[in-house]
């Protein structure tokens, strides 16, 4: 599957708004999570390791969400009816997000798409991409809480290709830093601009 065949995946297109967050501010955020060039290198390595395991990773993550009704709720109509087409559409973009996290340069285009992702979790834009009538907003507490399962569960996948324990740890730490940084960026619609 090519990136362009993923419905709603608008990375690098004019449909994505410019992030109201400067690259200079982003650099300071990277410094705050101790993210540097070595992390970029190990994320590229992680992308190579994970590329043929995306479906397995998503099966694990979706199984986790599906086993917790309070998380699955955000993919429902609010009355307990999960929307399978919505889950499938998000899954395809989620898989691409794994690769983007590992392989894309963290430049203005990446920052803009991170802004798009955060809007899609918030009432300002949730459900619009897939034209669904699902719960209109994801509570921010679960986005923050999800840092742990999205991070802790990736390590076994990183260890499957015969890399040294030190390389696996470096890939894991780079992934962890990136996820924390992205969730920090995704917080923007949830807080007052002067507080961000």
PDB file of N, CA, C and O in Angstrom, residues 41-43 45-46 49 155 158-159 161-174:
ATOM      1  N   UNK A  41      18.989   8.943  14.210  1.00  0.00           N
ATOM      2  CA  UNK A  41      19.641   7.781  13.596  1.00  0.00           C
ATOM      3  C   UNK A  41      19.001   6.486  14.082  1.00  0.00           C
ATOM      4  O   UNK A  41      18.709   5.582  13.284  1.00  0.00           O
ATOM      5  N   UNK A  42      18.743   6.399  15.372  1.00  0.00           N
ATOM      6  CA  UNK A  42      18.149   5.169  15.894  1.00  0.00           C
ATOM      7  C   UNK A  42      16.675   5.031  15.532  1.00  0.00           C
ATOM      8  O   UNK A  42      16.170   3.915  15.410  1.00  0.00           O
ATOM      9  N   UNK A  43      15.998   6.134  15.321  1.00  0.00           N
ATOM     10  CA  UNK A  43      14.623   6.037  14.818  1.00  0.00           C
ATOM     11  C   UNK A  43      14.613   5.483  13.396  1.00  0.00           C
ATOM     12  O   UNK A  43      13.728   4.693  13.042  1.00  0.00           O
ATOM     13  N   UNK A  45      16.741   3.406  12.194  1.00  0.00           N
ATOM     14  CA  UNK A  45      16.969   1.978  12.402  1.00  0.00           C
ATOM     15  C   UNK A  45      15.677   1.299  12.848  1.00  0.00           C
ATOM     16  O   UNK A  45      15.318   0.218  12.346  1.00  0.00           O
ATOM     17  N   UNK A  46      14.964   1.931  13.770  1.00  0.00           N
ATOM     18  CA  UNK A  46      13.697   1.373  14.244  1.00  0.00           C
ATOM     19  C   UNK A  46      12.691   1.253  13.104  1.00  0.00           C
ATOM     20  O   UNK A  46      11.930   0.274  13.033  1.00  0.00           O
ATOM     21  N   UNK A  49      13.409  -1.823  11.283  1.00  0.00           N
ATOM     22  CA  UNK A  49      13.041  -2.990  12.085  1.00  0.00           C
ATOM     23  C   UNK A  49      11.523  -3.191  12.094  1.00  0.00           C
ATOM     24  O   UNK A  49      11.029  -4.320  12.011  1.00  0.00           O
ATOM     25  N   UNK A 155       9.054  -2.299  22.475  1.00  0.00           N
ATOM     26  CA  UNK A 155      10.374  -2.893  22.699  1.00  0.00           C
ATOM     27  C   UNK A 155      10.502  -4.317  22.144  1.00  0.00           C
ATOM     28  O   UNK A 155      11.497  -4.618  21.470  1.00  0.00           O
ATOM     29  N   UNK A 158      11.148  -4.207  18.510  1.00  0.00           N
ATOM     30  CA  UNK A 158      12.474  -3.681  18.183  1.00  0.00           C
ATOM     31  C   UNK A 158      13.565  -4.733  18.383  1.00  0.00           C
ATOM     32  O   UNK A 158      14.628  -4.648  17.771  1.00  0.00           O
ATOM     33  N   UNK A 159      13.292  -5.697  19.228  1.00  0.00           N
ATOM     34  CA  UNK A 159      14.298  -6.718  19.561  1.00  0.00           C
ATOM     35  C   UNK A 159      14.251  -7.935  18.636  1.00  0.00           C
ATOM     36  O   UNK A 159      15.021  -8.873  18.822  1.00  0.00           O
ATOM     37  N   UNK A 161      14.999  -8.367  15.403  1.00  0.00           N
ATOM     38  CA  UNK A 161      15.807  -8.455  14.188  1.00  0.00           C
ATOM     39  C   UNK A 161      17.289  -8.675  14.454  1.00  0.00           C
ATOM     40  O   UNK A 161      18.127  -8.438  13.578  1.00  0.00           O
ATOM     41  N   UNK A 162      17.628  -9.082  15.655  1.00  0.00           N
ATOM     42  CA  UNK A 162      19.005  -9.453  15.947  1.00  0.00           C
ATOM     43  C   UNK A 162      19.947  -8.324  16.297  1.00  0.00           C
ATOM     44  O   UNK A 162      21.167  -8.515  16.300  1.00  0.00           O
ATOM     45  N   UNK A 163      19.414  -7.150  16.611  1.00  0.00           N
ATOM     46  CA  UNK A 163      20.269  -6.045  17.038  1.00  0.00           C
ATOM     47  C   UNK A 163      20.770  -6.295  18.462  1.00  0.00           C
ATOM     48  O   UNK A 163      20.150  -7.021  19.237  1.00  0.00           O
ATOM     49  N   UNK A 164      21.867  -5.661  18.778  1.00  0.00           N
ATOM     50  CA  UNK A 164      22.434  -5.812  20.113  1.00  0.00           C
ATOM     51  C   UNK A 164      21.492  -5.197  21.142  1.00  0.00           C
ATOM     52  O   UNK A 164      20.673  -4.324  20.807  1.00  0.00           O
ATOM     53  N   UNK A 165      21.589  -5.625  22.409  1.00  0.00           N
ATOM     54  CA  UNK A 165      20.766  -5.010  23.456  1.00  0.00           C
ATOM     55  C   UNK A 165      20.953  -3.496  23.532  1.00  0.00           C
ATOM     56  O   UNK A 165      19.993  -2.761  23.789  1.00  0.00           O
ATOM     57  N   UNK A 166      22.164  -3.028  23.273  1.00  0.00           N
ATOM     58  CA  UNK A 166      22.428  -1.582  23.312  1.00  0.00           C
ATOM     59  C   UNK A 166      21.695  -0.862  22.171  1.00  0.00           C
ATOM     60  O   UNK A 166      21.150   0.233  22.369  1.00  0.00           O
ATOM     61  N   UNK A 167      21.669  -1.481  20.995  1.00  0.00           N
ATOM     62  CA  UNK A 167      20.949  -0.876  19.866  1.00  0.00           C
ATOM     63  C   UNK A 167      19.440  -0.890  20.110  1.00  0.00           C
ATOM     64  O   UNK A 167      18.746   0.095  19.800  1.00  0.00           O
ATOM     65  N   UNK A 168      18.941  -1.978  20.647  1.00  0.00           N
ATOM     66  CA  UNK A 168      17.506  -2.054  20.958  1.00  0.00           C
ATOM     67  C   UNK A 168      17.140  -0.978  21.974  1.00  0.00           C
ATOM     68  O   UNK A 168      16.136  -0.274  21.817  1.00  0.00           O
ATOM     69  N   UNK A 169      17.964  -0.827  22.991  1.00  0.00           N
ATOM     70  CA  UNK A 169      17.697   0.205  23.999  1.00  0.00           C
ATOM     71  C   UNK A 169      17.740   1.600  23.382  1.00  0.00           C
ATOM     72  O   UNK A 169      16.902   2.454  23.700  1.00  0.00           O
ATOM     73  N   UNK A 170      18.684   1.850  22.497  1.00  0.00           N
ATOM     74  CA  UNK A 170      18.791   3.163  21.858  1.00  0.00           C
ATOM     75  C   UNK A 170      17.581   3.430  20.962  1.00  0.00           C
ATOM     76  O   UNK A 170      17.056   4.552  20.937  1.00  0.00           O
ATOM     77  N   UNK A 171      17.117   2.418  20.226  1.00  0.00           N
ATOM     78  CA  UNK A 171      15.914   2.581  19.408  1.00  0.00           C
ATOM     79  C   UNK A 171      14.699   2.841  20.290  1.00  0.00           C
ATOM     80  O   UNK A 171      13.867   3.714  19.991  1.00  0.00           O
ATOM     81  N   UNK A 172      14.615   2.103  21.374  1.00  0.00           N
ATOM     82  CA  UNK A 172      13.501   2.246  22.304  1.00  0.00           C
ATOM     83  C   UNK A 172      13.470   3.646  22.913  1.00  0.00           C
ATOM     84  O   UNK A 172      12.408   4.287  22.985  1.00  0.00           O
ATOM     85  N   UNK A 173      14.613   4.136  23.366  1.00  0.00           N
ATOM     86  CA  UNK A 173      14.676   5.466  23.961  1.00  0.00           C
ATOM     87  C   UNK A 173      14.330   6.551  22.944  1.00  0.00           C
ATOM     88  O   UNK A 173      13.646   7.533  23.278  1.00  0.00           O
ATOM     89  N   UNK A 174      14.792   6.401  21.718  1.00  0.00           N
ATOM     90  CA  UNK A 174      14.467   7.377  20.670  1.00  0.00           C
ATOM     91  C   UNK A 174      12.964   7.386  20.407  1.00  0.00           C
ATOM     92  O   UNK A 174      12.348   8.451  20.254  1.00  0.00           O
TER      93      UNK A 174
END
